Tab-separated table of N, CA and C in Angstrom:
chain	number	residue	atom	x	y	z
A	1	UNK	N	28.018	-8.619	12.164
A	1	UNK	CA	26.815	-8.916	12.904
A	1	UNK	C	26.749	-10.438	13.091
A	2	UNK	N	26.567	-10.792	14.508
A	2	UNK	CA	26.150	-12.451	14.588
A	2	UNK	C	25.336	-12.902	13.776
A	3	UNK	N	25.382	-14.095	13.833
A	3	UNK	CA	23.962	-15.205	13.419
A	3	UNK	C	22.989	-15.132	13.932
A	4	UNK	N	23.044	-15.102	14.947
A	4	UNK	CA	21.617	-14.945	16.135
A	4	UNK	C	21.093	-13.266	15.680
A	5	UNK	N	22.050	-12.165	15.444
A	5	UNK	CA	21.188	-11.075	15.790
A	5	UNK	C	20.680	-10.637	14.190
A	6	UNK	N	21.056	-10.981	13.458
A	6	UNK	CA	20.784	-10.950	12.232
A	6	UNK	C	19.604	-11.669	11.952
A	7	UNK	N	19.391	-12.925	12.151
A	7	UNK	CA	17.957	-13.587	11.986
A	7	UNK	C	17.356	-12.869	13.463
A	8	UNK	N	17.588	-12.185	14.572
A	8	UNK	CA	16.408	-11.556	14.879
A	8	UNK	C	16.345	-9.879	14.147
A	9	UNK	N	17.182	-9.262	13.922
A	9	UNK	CA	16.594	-8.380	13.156
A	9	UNK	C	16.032	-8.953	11.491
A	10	UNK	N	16.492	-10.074	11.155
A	10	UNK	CA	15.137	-10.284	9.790
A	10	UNK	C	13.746	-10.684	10.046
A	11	UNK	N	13.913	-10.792	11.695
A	11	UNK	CA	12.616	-10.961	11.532
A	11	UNK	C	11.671	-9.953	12.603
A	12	UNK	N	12.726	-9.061	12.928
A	12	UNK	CA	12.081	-7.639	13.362
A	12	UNK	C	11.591	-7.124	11.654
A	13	UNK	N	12.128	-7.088	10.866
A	13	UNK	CA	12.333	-6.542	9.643
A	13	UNK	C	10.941	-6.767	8.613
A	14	UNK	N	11.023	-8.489	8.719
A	14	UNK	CA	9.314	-9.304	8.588
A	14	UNK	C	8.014	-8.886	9.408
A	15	UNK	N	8.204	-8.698	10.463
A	15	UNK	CA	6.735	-7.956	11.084
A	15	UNK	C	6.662	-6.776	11.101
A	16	UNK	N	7.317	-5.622	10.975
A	16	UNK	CA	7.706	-3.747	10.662
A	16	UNK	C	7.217	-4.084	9.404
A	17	UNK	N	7.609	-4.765	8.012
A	17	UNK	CA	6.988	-4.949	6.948
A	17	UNK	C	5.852	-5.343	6.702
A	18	UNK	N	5.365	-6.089	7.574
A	18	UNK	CA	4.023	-6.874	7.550
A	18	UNK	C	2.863	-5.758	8.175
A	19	UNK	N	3.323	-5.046	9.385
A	19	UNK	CA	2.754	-4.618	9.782
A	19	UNK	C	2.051	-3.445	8.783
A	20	UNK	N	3.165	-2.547	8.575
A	20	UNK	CA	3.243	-1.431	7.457
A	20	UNK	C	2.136	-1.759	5.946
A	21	UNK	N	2.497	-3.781	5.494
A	21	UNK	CA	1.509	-3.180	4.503
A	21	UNK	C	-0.038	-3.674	5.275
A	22	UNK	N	-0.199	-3.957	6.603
A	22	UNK	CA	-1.816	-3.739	7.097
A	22	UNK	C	-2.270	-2.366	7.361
A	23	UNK	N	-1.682	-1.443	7.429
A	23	UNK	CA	-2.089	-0.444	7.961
A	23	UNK	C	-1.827	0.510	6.693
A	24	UNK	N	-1.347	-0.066	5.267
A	24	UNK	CA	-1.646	0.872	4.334
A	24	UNK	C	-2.752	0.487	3.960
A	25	UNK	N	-3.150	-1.189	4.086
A	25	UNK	CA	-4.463	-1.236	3.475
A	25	UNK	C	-5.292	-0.580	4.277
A	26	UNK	N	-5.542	-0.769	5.743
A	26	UNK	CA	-6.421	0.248	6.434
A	26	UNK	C	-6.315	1.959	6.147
A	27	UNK	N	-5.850	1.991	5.901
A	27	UNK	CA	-5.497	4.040	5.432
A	27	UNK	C	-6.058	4.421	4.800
A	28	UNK	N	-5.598	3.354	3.471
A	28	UNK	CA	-6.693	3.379	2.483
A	28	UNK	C	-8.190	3.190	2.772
A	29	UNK	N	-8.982	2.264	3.385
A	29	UNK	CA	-9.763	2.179	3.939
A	29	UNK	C	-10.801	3.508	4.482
A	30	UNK	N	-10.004	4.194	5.431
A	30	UNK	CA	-10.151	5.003	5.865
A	30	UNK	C	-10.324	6.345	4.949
A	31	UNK	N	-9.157	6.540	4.012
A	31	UNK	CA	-9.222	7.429	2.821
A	31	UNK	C	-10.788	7.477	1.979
A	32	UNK	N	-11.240	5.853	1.607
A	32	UNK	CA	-11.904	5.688	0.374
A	32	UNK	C	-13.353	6.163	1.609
A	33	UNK	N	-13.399	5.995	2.996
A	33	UNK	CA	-14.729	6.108	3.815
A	33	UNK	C	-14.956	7.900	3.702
A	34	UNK	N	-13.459	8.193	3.998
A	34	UNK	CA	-13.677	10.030	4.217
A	34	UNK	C	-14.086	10.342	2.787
A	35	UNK	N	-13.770	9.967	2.008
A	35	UNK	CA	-13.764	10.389	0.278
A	35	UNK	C	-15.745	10.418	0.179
A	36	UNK	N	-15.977	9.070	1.051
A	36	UNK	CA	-17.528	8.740	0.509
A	36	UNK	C	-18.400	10.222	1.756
A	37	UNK	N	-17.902	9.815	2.567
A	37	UNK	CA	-18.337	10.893	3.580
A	37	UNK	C	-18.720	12.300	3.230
A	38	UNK	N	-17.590	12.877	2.283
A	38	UNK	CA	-17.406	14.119	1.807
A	38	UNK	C	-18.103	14.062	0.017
A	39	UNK	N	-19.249	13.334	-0.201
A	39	UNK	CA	-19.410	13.283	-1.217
A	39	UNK	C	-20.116	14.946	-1.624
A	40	UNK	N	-19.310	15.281	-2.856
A	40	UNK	CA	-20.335	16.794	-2.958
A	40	UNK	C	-22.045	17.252	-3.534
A	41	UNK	N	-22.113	15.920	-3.622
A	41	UNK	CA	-23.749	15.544	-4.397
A	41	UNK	C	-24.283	15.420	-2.883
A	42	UNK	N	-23.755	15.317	-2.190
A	42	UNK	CA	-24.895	14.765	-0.293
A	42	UNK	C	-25.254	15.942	0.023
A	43	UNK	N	-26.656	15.618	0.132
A	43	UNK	CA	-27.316	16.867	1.521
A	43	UNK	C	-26.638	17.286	2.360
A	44	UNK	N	-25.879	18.867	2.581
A	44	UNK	CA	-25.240	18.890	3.455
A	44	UNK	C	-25.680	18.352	4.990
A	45	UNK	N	-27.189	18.598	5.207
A	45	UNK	CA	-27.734	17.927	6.153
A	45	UNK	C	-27.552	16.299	6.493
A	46	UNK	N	-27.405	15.758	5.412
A	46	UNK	CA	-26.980	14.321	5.769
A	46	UNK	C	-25.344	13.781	6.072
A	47	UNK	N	-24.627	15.022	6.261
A	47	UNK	CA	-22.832	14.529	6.534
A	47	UNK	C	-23.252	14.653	7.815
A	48	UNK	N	-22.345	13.333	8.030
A	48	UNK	CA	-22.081	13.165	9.953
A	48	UNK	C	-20.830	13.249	9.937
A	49	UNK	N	-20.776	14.344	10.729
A	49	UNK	CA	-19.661	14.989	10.685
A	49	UNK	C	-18.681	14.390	11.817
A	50	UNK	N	-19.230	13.856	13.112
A	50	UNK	CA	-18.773	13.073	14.092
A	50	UNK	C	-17.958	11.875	13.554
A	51	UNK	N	-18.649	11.154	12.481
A	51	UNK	CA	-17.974	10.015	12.102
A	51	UNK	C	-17.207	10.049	11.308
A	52	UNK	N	-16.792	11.390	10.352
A	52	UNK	CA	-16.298	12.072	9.282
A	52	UNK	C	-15.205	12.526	10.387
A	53	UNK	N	-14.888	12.968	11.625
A	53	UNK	CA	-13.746	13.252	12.446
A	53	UNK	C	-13.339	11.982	12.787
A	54	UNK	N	-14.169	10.766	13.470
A	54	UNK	CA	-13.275	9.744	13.988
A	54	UNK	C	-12.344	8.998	12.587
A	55	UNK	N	-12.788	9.395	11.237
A	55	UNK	CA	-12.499	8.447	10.394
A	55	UNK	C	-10.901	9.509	9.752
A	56	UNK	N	-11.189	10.342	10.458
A	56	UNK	CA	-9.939	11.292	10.415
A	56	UNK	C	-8.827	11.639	11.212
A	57	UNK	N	-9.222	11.282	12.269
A	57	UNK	CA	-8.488	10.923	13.260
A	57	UNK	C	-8.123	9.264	13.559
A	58	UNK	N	-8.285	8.339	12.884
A	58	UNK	CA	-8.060	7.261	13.095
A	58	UNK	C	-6.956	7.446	11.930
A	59	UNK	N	-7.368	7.760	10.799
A	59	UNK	CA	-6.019	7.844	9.422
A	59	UNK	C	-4.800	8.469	10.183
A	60	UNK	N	-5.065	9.872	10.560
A	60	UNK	CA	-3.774	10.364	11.746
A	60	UNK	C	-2.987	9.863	12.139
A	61	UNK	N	-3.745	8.969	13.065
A	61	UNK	CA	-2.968	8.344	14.608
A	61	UNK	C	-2.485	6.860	12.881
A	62	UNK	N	-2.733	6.213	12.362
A	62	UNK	CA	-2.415	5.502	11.609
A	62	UNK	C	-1.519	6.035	10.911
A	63	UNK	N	-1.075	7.196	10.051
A	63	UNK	CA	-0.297	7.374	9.506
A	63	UNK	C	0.699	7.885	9.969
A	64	UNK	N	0.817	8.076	11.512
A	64	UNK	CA	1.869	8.559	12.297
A	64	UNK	C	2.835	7.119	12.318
A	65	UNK	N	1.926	6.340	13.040
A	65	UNK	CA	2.652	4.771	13.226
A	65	UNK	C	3.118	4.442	11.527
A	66	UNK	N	2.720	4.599	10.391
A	66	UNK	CA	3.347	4.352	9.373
A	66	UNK	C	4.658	4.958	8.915
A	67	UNK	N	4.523	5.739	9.198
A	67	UNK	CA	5.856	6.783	9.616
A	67	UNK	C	6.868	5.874	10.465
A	68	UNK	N	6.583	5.964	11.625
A	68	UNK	CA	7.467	5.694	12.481
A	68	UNK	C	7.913	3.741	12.078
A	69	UNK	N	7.150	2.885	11.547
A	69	UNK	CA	7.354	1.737	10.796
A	69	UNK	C	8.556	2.342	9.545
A	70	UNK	N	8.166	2.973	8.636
A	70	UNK	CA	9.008	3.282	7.257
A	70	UNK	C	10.148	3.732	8.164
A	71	UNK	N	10.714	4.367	9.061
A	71	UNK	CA	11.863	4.382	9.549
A	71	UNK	C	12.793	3.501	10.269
A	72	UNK	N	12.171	2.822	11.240
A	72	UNK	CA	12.592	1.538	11.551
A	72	UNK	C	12.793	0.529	10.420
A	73	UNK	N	12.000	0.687	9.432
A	73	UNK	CA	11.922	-0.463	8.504
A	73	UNK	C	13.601	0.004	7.832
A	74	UNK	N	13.630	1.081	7.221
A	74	UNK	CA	14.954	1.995	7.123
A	74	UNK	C	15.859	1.097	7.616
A	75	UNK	N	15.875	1.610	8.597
A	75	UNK	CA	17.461	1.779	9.882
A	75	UNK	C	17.512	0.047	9.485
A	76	UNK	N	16.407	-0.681	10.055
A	76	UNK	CA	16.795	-2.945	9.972
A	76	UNK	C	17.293	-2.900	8.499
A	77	UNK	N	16.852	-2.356	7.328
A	77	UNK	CA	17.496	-3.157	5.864
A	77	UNK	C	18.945	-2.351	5.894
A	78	UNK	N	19.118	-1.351	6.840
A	78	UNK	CA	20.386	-0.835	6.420
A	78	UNK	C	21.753	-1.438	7.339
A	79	UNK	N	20.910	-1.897	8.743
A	79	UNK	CA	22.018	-2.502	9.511
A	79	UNK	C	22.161	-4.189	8.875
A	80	UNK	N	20.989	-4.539	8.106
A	80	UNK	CA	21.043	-5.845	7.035
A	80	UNK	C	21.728	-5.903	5.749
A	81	UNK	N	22.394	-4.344	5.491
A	81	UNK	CA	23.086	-4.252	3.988
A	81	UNK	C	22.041	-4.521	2.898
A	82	UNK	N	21.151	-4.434	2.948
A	82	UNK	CA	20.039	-4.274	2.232
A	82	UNK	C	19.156	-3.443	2.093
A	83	UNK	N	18.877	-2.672	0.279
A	83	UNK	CA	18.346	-1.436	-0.001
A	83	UNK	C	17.168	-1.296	0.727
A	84	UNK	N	17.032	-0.050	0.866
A	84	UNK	CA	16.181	0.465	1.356
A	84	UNK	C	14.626	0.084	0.919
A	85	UNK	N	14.532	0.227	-0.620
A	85	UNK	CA	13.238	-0.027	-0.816
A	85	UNK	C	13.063	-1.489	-1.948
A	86	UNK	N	12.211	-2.494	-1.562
A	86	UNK	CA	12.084	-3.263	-2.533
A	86	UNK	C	11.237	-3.158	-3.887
A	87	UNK	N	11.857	-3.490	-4.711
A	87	UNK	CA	11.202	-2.802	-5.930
A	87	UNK	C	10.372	-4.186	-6.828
């Protein structure tokens, strides 16, 4: 692999990573809101259930793209000779 394409895949490699851990912290986010949403002590009358779907459908569409990041992230450390996961 060149010089040139190697420092641009490390630094495809740096934003797929970067990206990946913003959107675990948002997941989480999203996790700890549905968790509060679904509390089993709440009036069932008081779950909003509308905002209890968007906050479920936003984790979705988020954990799809995390997916598709952890694979790309894959394929760059492997065409970099470098393990897969940092420990």
């Amino acid at each position: 692999m060149a010089d040139h394409e190697r420092l641009m895949n490390e630094g495809r490699l740096q934003e797929a990573e970067q990206e990946a851990r913003h959107l675990a912290i948002a997941m989480d986010g999203h996790r700890r809101r549905i968790r509060e949403a679904t509390d089993p002590f709440l009036p069932i009358q008081q779950l909003d259930l509308g905002a209890l779907k968007v906050e479920v459908d936003e984790l979705q569409a988020k954990e799809l793209r995390f997916d598709a990041l952890l694979q790309t992230i894959a394929r760059l450390r492997d065409a970099l000779g470098k393990p897969r996961y940092q420990e």
